[in-house]
Amino acid sequence: MKIAFLGTPTFAIPSLDMLYQSGHTLAVFTQPDRPVGRHATLTPPPTKLYALEHDVPVYQFDKIRMPEGVAALKAFAPDLMVTAAFGQILSAENLSVPKFGCINVHGSLLPKYRGAAPIQWAVINGETETGITTMMTDVGLDTGDILLTDRVGIDPDETAGELFDRLATLGAKTLKRTIEALEAGSLIRMPQDESQATKCPMLKKEHGKLDFSQSALSIHNRVRGTNPWPGAYAMLDDCVLKIHRTKLTDRQIDSEPIGMLTGNAKTGLFVRCADGWLEILELQATGGKRLNASVYLLGKSLEGKVLI
RNA sequence: CGCGGGGUAGAGCAGUUGGUAGCUCGUCGGGCUCAUAACCCGGAGGUCGUUGGUUCAAGUCCAUCCCCCGCAA
């Protein structure tokens, strides 16, 4: 089949690779190169790099809804469009180009977690299960008819990044089944149950700010849900202290102030939350690299200091 | 040339008003112990990121360059 693949980050790579390996005729549509890093180096999105490596034509548009985007799409004349973490909203005109329409690979069990960062939010909210949904893209935000679903459990200590990798791989498998069903004519469309729908916002830097007046569990979930991006942090002596990994404990609490730190290199580092002590396993101070808390404490004591 | 933090023993950090370097861990040796990642004693290990400058004397002041990190994008 002739497929236009619309995707941008690494999440889309397994799906793109699957389509390529399956022998479909592909064209990749992705976002423009973006400045990345301290020196704002212009960096191509992962899907573009993949396409270049495999001699797949690549098209980049700020907005594929604009006339140039539509024209390029029409020129390629695909039978089907596939989107995976594309990051742009498609117009009805875009969607009308391929005769089979557009299939989207989404990292949640729709209609739950519609929106931009479903994987991270599922972890932040402490969900124990999530999955992949393939759906027919329509003009709404992840509102189209559901095609196939695959479920996976979320480990209590799993980070969003780890789950991201698993779901990216799973997404390719679900997509493969979906396309095979489409080709076999056995695909069943099921409208989403609007009463069960939830939306999650795009993840921003400030979503990583920790609030120690919350329970140890919610803070733990926040830390793993924002790992590796945007990363969890708190303020220590007016400097940012990033917290990369934490662990729930049964350490007894007394009347310590919220956010107080205790512990040393041997015992480990603990922070006082609303209902208990959360162990900080890995942190990163201003100017420093990420370190195990016990290693960091070899050089500096944080005993009695308070995180805000 | 966007803003800021930092480059000191294998690791993490100190080093006050400039006078040739300390701490914790690790490591090596010895001791204690039924035993130990615990404890005690002792040892090794650093041209203090680069280059140049000021000075009787610089890790410590000035300049330059390289590298790492955070923010912003």
Coordinates of C-alpha atoms (C1' of nucleotides) in Angstrom, one line a residue:
Chain A
M1 CA 0.0 0.0 0.0
K2 CA 1.0 3.6 -0.5
I3 CA 1.2 5.2 2.9
A4 CA 1.9 8.7 4.1
F5 CA 3.5 8.5 7.5
L6 CA 3.1 11.5 9.7
G7 CA 5.2 11.3 12.8
T8 CA 8.0 13.2 14.6
P9 CA 9.7 11.8 17.7
T10 CA 11.2 8.4 18.7
F11 CA 7.8 7.1 19.6
A12 CA 7.0 7.0 15.9
I13 CA 10.1 5.1 14.9
P14 CA 9.0 1.5 15.6
S15 CA 5.8 2.1 13.7
L16 CA 7.6 3.7 10.8
D17 CA 10.1 0.9 10.8
M18 CA 7.4 -1.7 10.8
L19 CA 5.7 -0.1 7.8
Y20 CA 9.0 0.1 6.0
Q21 CA 9.9 -3.6 6.7
S22 CA 6.4 -4.6 5.6
G23 CA 7.2 -3.3 2.1
H24 CA 4.8 -0.4 1.9
T25 CA 5.5 2.5 -0.3
L26 CA 6.2 5.3 2.1
A27 CA 6.6 9.1 2.4
V28 CA 7.4 10.7 5.7
F29 CA 5.8 14.0 6.7
T30 CA 7.3 15.5 9.8
Q31 CA 7.9 18.7 11.6
P32 CA 10.7 21.1 10.5
D33 CA 14.2 20.8 12.1
R34 CA 14.2 22.4 15.5
P35 CA 17.0 24.1 17.5
V36 CA 18.0 21.7 20.3
G37 CA 20.4 22.0 23.2
R38 CA 22.5 24.8 24.8
H39 CA 23.8 25.9 21.4
A40 CA 20.4 25.7 19.7
T41 CA 21.8 23.3 17.1
L42 CA 19.3 22.8 14.4
T43 CA 18.3 19.1 14.7
P44 CA 16.2 17.0 12.4
P45 CA 13.4 15.0 14.0
P46 CA 14.1 11.2 14.5
T47 CA 11.6 10.2 11.8
K48 CA 13.4 12.4 9.3
L49 CA 16.7 10.7 10.1
Y50 CA 15.2 7.3 9.7
A51 CA 13.7 8.3 6.4
L52 CA 17.0 9.6 5.1
E53 CA 18.8 6.4 6.1
H54 CA 16.3 4.3 4.3
D55 CA 15.8 6.5 1.2
V56 CA 12.3 7.3 2.0
P57 CA 11.1 10.8 0.8
V58 CA 10.7 13.3 3.5
Y59 CA 8.5 16.4 3.6
Q60 CA 8.6 19.0 6.4
F61 CA 5.9 21.6 7.0
D62 CA 5.2 24.0 9.9
K63 CA 1.6 23.3 9.3
I64 CA 0.5 20.5 6.9
R65 CA -2.9 22.1 6.9
M66 CA -1.5 25.0 4.8
P67 CA -1.8 24.8 1.0
E68 CA 1.8 23.6 0.4
G69 CA 1.2 20.7 2.8
V70 CA -2.0 19.7 1.3
A71 CA -0.5 20.0 -2.2
A72 CA 2.5 17.8 -1.2
L73 CA 0.1 15.2 0.3
K74 CA -2.0 15.2 -2.8
A75 CA 1.0 14.9 -5.0
F76 CA 2.1 11.8 -3.1
A77 CA -1.5 10.5 -3.4
P78 CA -1.4 7.9 -0.6
D79 CA -3.9 5.1 -0.1
L80 CA -3.7 5.6 3.6
M81 CA -2.2 8.1 6.1
V82 CA -0.8 7.0 9.4
T83 CA 0.0 9.3 12.3
A84 CA 2.1 8.6 15.3
A85 CA 2.9 11.5 17.6
F86 CA 2.9 13.9 14.7
G87 CA 2.3 17.0 16.8
Q88 CA 0.2 18.9 14.3
I89 CA -3.5 19.0 13.8
L90 CA -4.9 17.7 10.5
S91 CA -7.6 19.5 8.6
A92 CA -10.6 17.8 7.0
E93 CA -8.9 18.5 3.6
N94 CA -5.8 16.6 4.8
L95 CA -7.9 13.7 5.9
S96 CA -9.8 13.5 2.7
V97 CA -6.7 12.9 0.6
P98 CA -6.3 9.1 1.1
K99 CA -9.2 6.8 0.2
F100 CA -8.7 4.8 3.4
G101 CA -8.5 7.8 5.6
C102 CA -6.0 8.2 8.4
I103 CA -5.1 5.9 11.2
N104 CA -3.6 7.3 14.4
V105 CA -1.5 5.3 16.9
H106 CA -2.2 6.7 20.4
G107 CA -0.4 5.9 23.6
S108 CA -3.4 5.4 25.9
L109 CA -6.6 3.4 26.2
L110 CA -9.0 5.8 24.5
P111 CA -11.2 7.6 25.3
K112 CA -9.0 8.0 28.4
Y113 CA -6.0 10.4 28.1
R114 CA -6.8 12.1 24.9
G115 CA -4.1 14.7 24.1
A116 CA -0.5 15.3 23.9
A117 CA 1.2 13.4 26.7
P118 CA -0.9 10.4 27.6
I119 CA 1.9 8.2 28.6
Q120 CA 3.4 10.6 31.1
W121 CA 0.0 11.5 32.6
A122 CA -0.9 7.9 33.1
V123 CA 2.2 7.5 35.2
I124 CA 1.7 10.8 37.1
N125 CA -1.8 9.7 37.9
G126 CA -0.6 6.4 39.2
E127 CA -2.5 4.3 36.7
T128 CA -1.7 0.6 36.8
E129 CA -2.7 -0.1 33.3
T130 CA -2.5 1.7 29.9
G131 CA -2.0 0.7 26.3
I132 CA -2.2 1.5 22.7
T133 CA -5.2 2.4 20.7
T134 CA -5.4 2.7 17.0
M135 CA -8.2 4.9 15.7
M136 CA -9.5 6.6 12.6
T137 CA -8.3 10.2 12.9
D138 CA -11.0 12.8 12.5
V139 CA -10.8 16.6 12.9
G140 CA -11.2 16.4 16.7
L141 CA -8.4 15.8 19.2
D142 CA -8.1 12.0 19.5
T143 CA -11.9 11.7 19.1
G144 CA -12.1 9.3 16.1
D145 CA -13.5 5.8 16.0
I146 CA -11.5 3.2 17.8
L147 CA -10.1 0.3 15.8
L148 CA -7.8 -1.9 17.9
T149 CA -6.6 -1.8 21.5
D150 CA -3.7 -3.5 23.3
R151 CA -3.3 -3.2 27.0
V152 CA -0.2 -3.3 29.2
G153 CA 0.4 -3.0 32.9
I154 CA 2.4 -0.2 34.4
D155 CA 5.1 -1.2 37.0
P156 CA 4.9 0.8 40.2
D157 CA 8.4 2.1 39.8
E158 CA 8.4 2.4 36.0
T159 CA 9.3 5.8 34.6
A160 CA 7.5 7.5 31.8
G161 CA 10.5 7.0 29.6
E162 CA 10.6 3.3 30.1
L163 CA 6.9 3.0 29.5
F164 CA 7.3 5.2 26.4
D165 CA 9.7 2.7 24.9
R166 CA 7.5 -0.2 25.6
L167 CA 4.5 1.5 24.1
A168 CA 6.4 2.7 21.1
T169 CA 7.2 -1.0 20.4
L170 CA 3.7 -2.1 21.1
G171 CA 2.3 0.6 19.0
A172 CA 4.1 -0.8 15.9
K173 CA 2.5 -4.2 16.6
T174 CA -1.0 -2.8 17.1
L175 CA -0.6 -0.8 13.9
K176 CA 0.5 -3.8 12.0
R177 CA -2.6 -5.7 13.1
T178 CA -4.7 -2.8 12.2
I179 CA -3.4 -2.4 8.7
E180 CA -3.6 -6.1 8.1
A181 CA -7.3 -6.0 9.2
L182 CA -7.8 -3.0 6.9
E183 CA -6.3 -4.9 4.0
A184 CA -8.5 -7.9 4.8
G185 CA -11.5 -5.7 5.0
S186 CA -12.2 -6.9 8.6
L187 CA -11.7 -3.7 10.4
I188 CA -14.4 -2.7 12.8
R189 CA -14.9 0.9 13.8
M190 CA -16.2 1.6 17.3
P191 CA -17.2 5.2 18.3
Q192 CA -15.6 6.4 21.5
D193 CA -17.7 6.6 24.7
E194 CA -17.7 10.4 25.2
S195 CA -18.9 10.0 28.8
Q196 CA -15.6 8.2 29.7
A197 CA -13.4 10.7 27.8
T198 CA -10.6 12.5 29.6
K199 CA -8.0 14.9 28.2
C200 CA -4.4 15.5 29.3
P201 CA -2.5 18.7 28.7
M202 CA 0.8 19.0 27.0
L203 CA 3.6 18.5 29.5
K204 CA 5.4 21.6 30.5
K205 CA 8.4 22.3 32.6
E206 CA 6.4 23.4 35.6
H207 CA 4.6 20.1 35.7
G208 CA 7.9 18.8 37.2
K209 CA 7.7 21.1 40.2
L210 CA 7.3 18.9 43.3
D211 CA 4.8 19.8 46.1
F212 CA 5.8 18.0 49.3
S213 CA 2.5 18.7 50.9
Q214 CA 1.2 15.9 48.7
S215 CA 1.4 12.2 49.6
A216 CA 4.7 10.4 49.1
L217 CA 3.0 8.2 46.5
S218 CA 1.8 11.1 44.4
I219 CA 5.2 12.7 44.5
H220 CA 6.8 9.4 43.6
N221 CA 4.4 9.1 40.6
R222 CA 5.2 12.7 39.6
V223 CA 8.9 12.0 39.7
R224 CA 8.7 8.9 37.5
G225 CA 6.0 10.4 35.3
T226 CA 8.2 13.4 34.4
N227 CA 11.3 11.3 33.9
P228 CA 13.2 11.8 31.6
W229 CA 11.3 14.9 30.5
P230 CA 10.7 17.6 31.8
G231 CA 12.2 16.2 35.0
A232 CA 11.1 16.7 38.6
Y233 CA 12.6 19.4 40.7
A234 CA 12.3 21.4 43.9
M235 CA 14.1 24.4 45.2
L236 CA 16.9 24.1 47.7
D237 CA 18.5 27.3 49.0
D238 CA 17.2 29.2 45.9
C239 CA 18.8 26.7 43.6
V240 CA 17.1 24.0 41.5
L241 CA 17.5 20.5 42.8
K242 CA 16.4 18.0 40.2
I243 CA 15.1 14.7 41.5
H244 CA 15.4 11.9 39.0
R245 CA 14.4 8.8 41.0
T246 CA 12.7 8.1 44.3
K247 CA 11.5 5.1 46.3
L248 CA 8.6 4.7 48.7
T249 CA 9.6 3.8 52.3
D250 CA 7.9 2.9 55.5
R251 CA 10.1 5.2 57.6
Q252 CA 8.1 6.7 60.5
I253 CA 7.2 10.3 60.5
D254 CA 6.9 12.7 63.4
S255 CA 6.4 16.4 63.4
E256 CA 9.1 17.4 60.9
P257 CA 8.3 20.3 58.5
I258 CA 7.1 19.4 55.1
G259 CA 9.9 19.1 52.6
M260 CA 12.6 18.5 55.2
L261 CA 15.6 16.4 54.2
T262 CA 17.4 13.9 56.4
G263 CA 19.8 11.1 56.0
N264 CA 23.5 10.6 55.0
A265 CA 25.6 8.6 52.6
K266 CA 25.0 5.4 54.5
T267 CA 21.3 5.6 55.2
G268 CA 20.3 7.3 52.0
L269 CA 18.4 10.6 51.6
F270 CA 14.8 11.1 52.6
V271 CA 12.3 13.9 52.2
R272 CA 9.3 14.5 54.4
C273 CA 6.1 14.4 52.4
A274 CA 2.5 14.8 53.7
D275 CA 2.1 11.2 54.9
G276 CA 5.6 9.7 55.0
W277 CA 9.2 9.8 54.0
L278 CA 10.1 9.4 50.3
E279 CA 13.7 8.2 49.6
I280 CA 15.5 10.2 47.0
L281 CA 17.7 7.8 45.0
E282 CA 19.1 10.0 42.3
L283 CA 19.4 13.8 42.2
Q284 CA 21.2 16.6 40.4
A285 CA 22.2 19.8 42.0
T286 CA 22.9 23.1 40.2
G287 CA 25.9 22.8 38.0
G288 CA 26.3 19.1 38.8
K289 CA 25.7 15.9 37.0
R290 CA 23.1 13.4 38.1
L291 CA 24.3 11.4 41.0
N292 CA 23.1 8.7 43.3
A293 CA 22.0 10.5 46.5
S294 CA 24.4 8.6 48.6
V295 CA 27.3 9.6 46.4
Y296 CA 26.2 13.2 46.5
L297 CA 26.1 13.1 50.3
L298 CA 29.7 12.0 50.5
G299 CA 30.6 15.6 49.7
K300 CA 27.7 17.6 51.2
S301 CA 25.2 17.2 53.9
L302 CA 21.6 18.1 53.4
E303 CA 20.5 17.1 56.9
G304 CA 17.7 19.4 58.1
K305 CA 17.5 21.5 55.0
V306 CA 14.1 22.0 53.5
L307 CA 12.9 21.6 49.9
I308 CA 10.4 24.1 48.6
Chain B
rC1 C1' 29.4 35.4 20.6
rG2 C1' 21.3 34.6 25.2
rC3 C1' 21.7 34.0 31.2
rG4 C1' 23.9 31.5 35.2
rG5 C1' 26.7 27.3 37.9
rG6 C1' 31.2 24.4 37.8
rG7 C1' 36.1 22.1 36.4
rU8 C1' 41.1 20.3 43.3
rA9 C1' 43.5 12.4 44.7
rG10 C1' 39.4 6.5 41.5
rA11 C1' 34.2 9.1 43.2
rG12 C1' 31.6 13.3 45.7
rC13 C1' 33.0 17.8 48.0
rA14 C1' 36.1 21.8 51.4
rG15 C1' 39.8 25.2 50.8
rU16 C1' 38.4 31.6 55.0
rU17 C1' 41.7 38.3 54.0
rG18 C1' 47.1 34.7 48.1
rG19 C1' 52.2 31.6 51.8
rU20 C1' 53.5 24.8 47.7
rA21 C1' 46.4 21.3 49.7
rG22 C1' 42.1 18.8 53.3
rC23 C1' 37.2 15.9 54.4
rU24 C1' 33.8 11.7 53.3
rC25 C1' 33.7 7.2 50.4
rG26 C1' 36.6 3.8 47.8
rU27 C1' 41.5 1.4 47.5
rC28 C1' 46.0 -1.1 49.9
rG29 C1' 48.1 -3.1 54.6
rG30 C1' 47.2 -4.4 59.7
rG31 C1' 43.9 -5.1 64.0
rC32 C1' 39.1 -6.4 66.4
rU33 C1' 35.1 -10.0 65.6
rC34 C1' 31.8 -16.4 65.0
rA35 C1' 31.2 -12.9 61.1
rU36 C1' 30.5 -8.2 58.5
rA37 C1' 28.9 -3.6 53.8
rA38 C1' 30.3 -2.5 61.2
rC39 C1' 34.4 -0.6 64.2
rC40 C1' 39.9 0.8 65.2
rC41 C1' 45.1 1.9 63.4
rG42 C1' 48.2 2.9 59.3
rG43 C1' 49.6 3.7 53.9
rA44 C1' 49.3 4.9 48.7
rG45 C1' 47.3 8.2 45.4
rG46 C1' 46.8 15.3 43.2
rU47 C1' 52.1 19.3 37.8
rC48 C1' 44.5 22.0 42.0
rG49 C1' 41.1 21.9 33.3
rU50 C1' 44.6 24.9 29.4
rU51 C1' 48.0 28.8 28.2
rG52 C1' 49.9 33.3 29.6
rG53 C1' 50.2 37.4 33.3
rU54 C1' 50.6 40.1 38.3
rU55 C1' 53.6 38.7 42.9
rC56 C1' 59.1 37.2 47.0
rA57 C1' 54.9 33.6 46.9
rA58 C1' 48.6 31.6 43.4
rG59 C1' 44.1 26.3 43.9
rU60 C1' 43.2 31.3 45.8
rC61 C1' 43.9 37.7 41.8
rC62 C1' 43.7 39.0 36.0
rA63 C1' 43.3 37.5 30.9
rU64 C1' 42.5 33.5 27.2
rC65 C1' 41.0 29.0 25.5
rC66 C1' 38.9 24.0 26.2
rC67 C1' 35.2 20.9 28.6
rC68 C1' 30.9 19.7 31.8
rC69 C1' 26.0 21.2 34.0
rG70 C1' 21.3 24.1 34.7
rC71 C1' 17.9 27.9 32.7
rA72 C1' 16.1 30.0 28.4
rA73 C1' 14.9 28.7 23.3

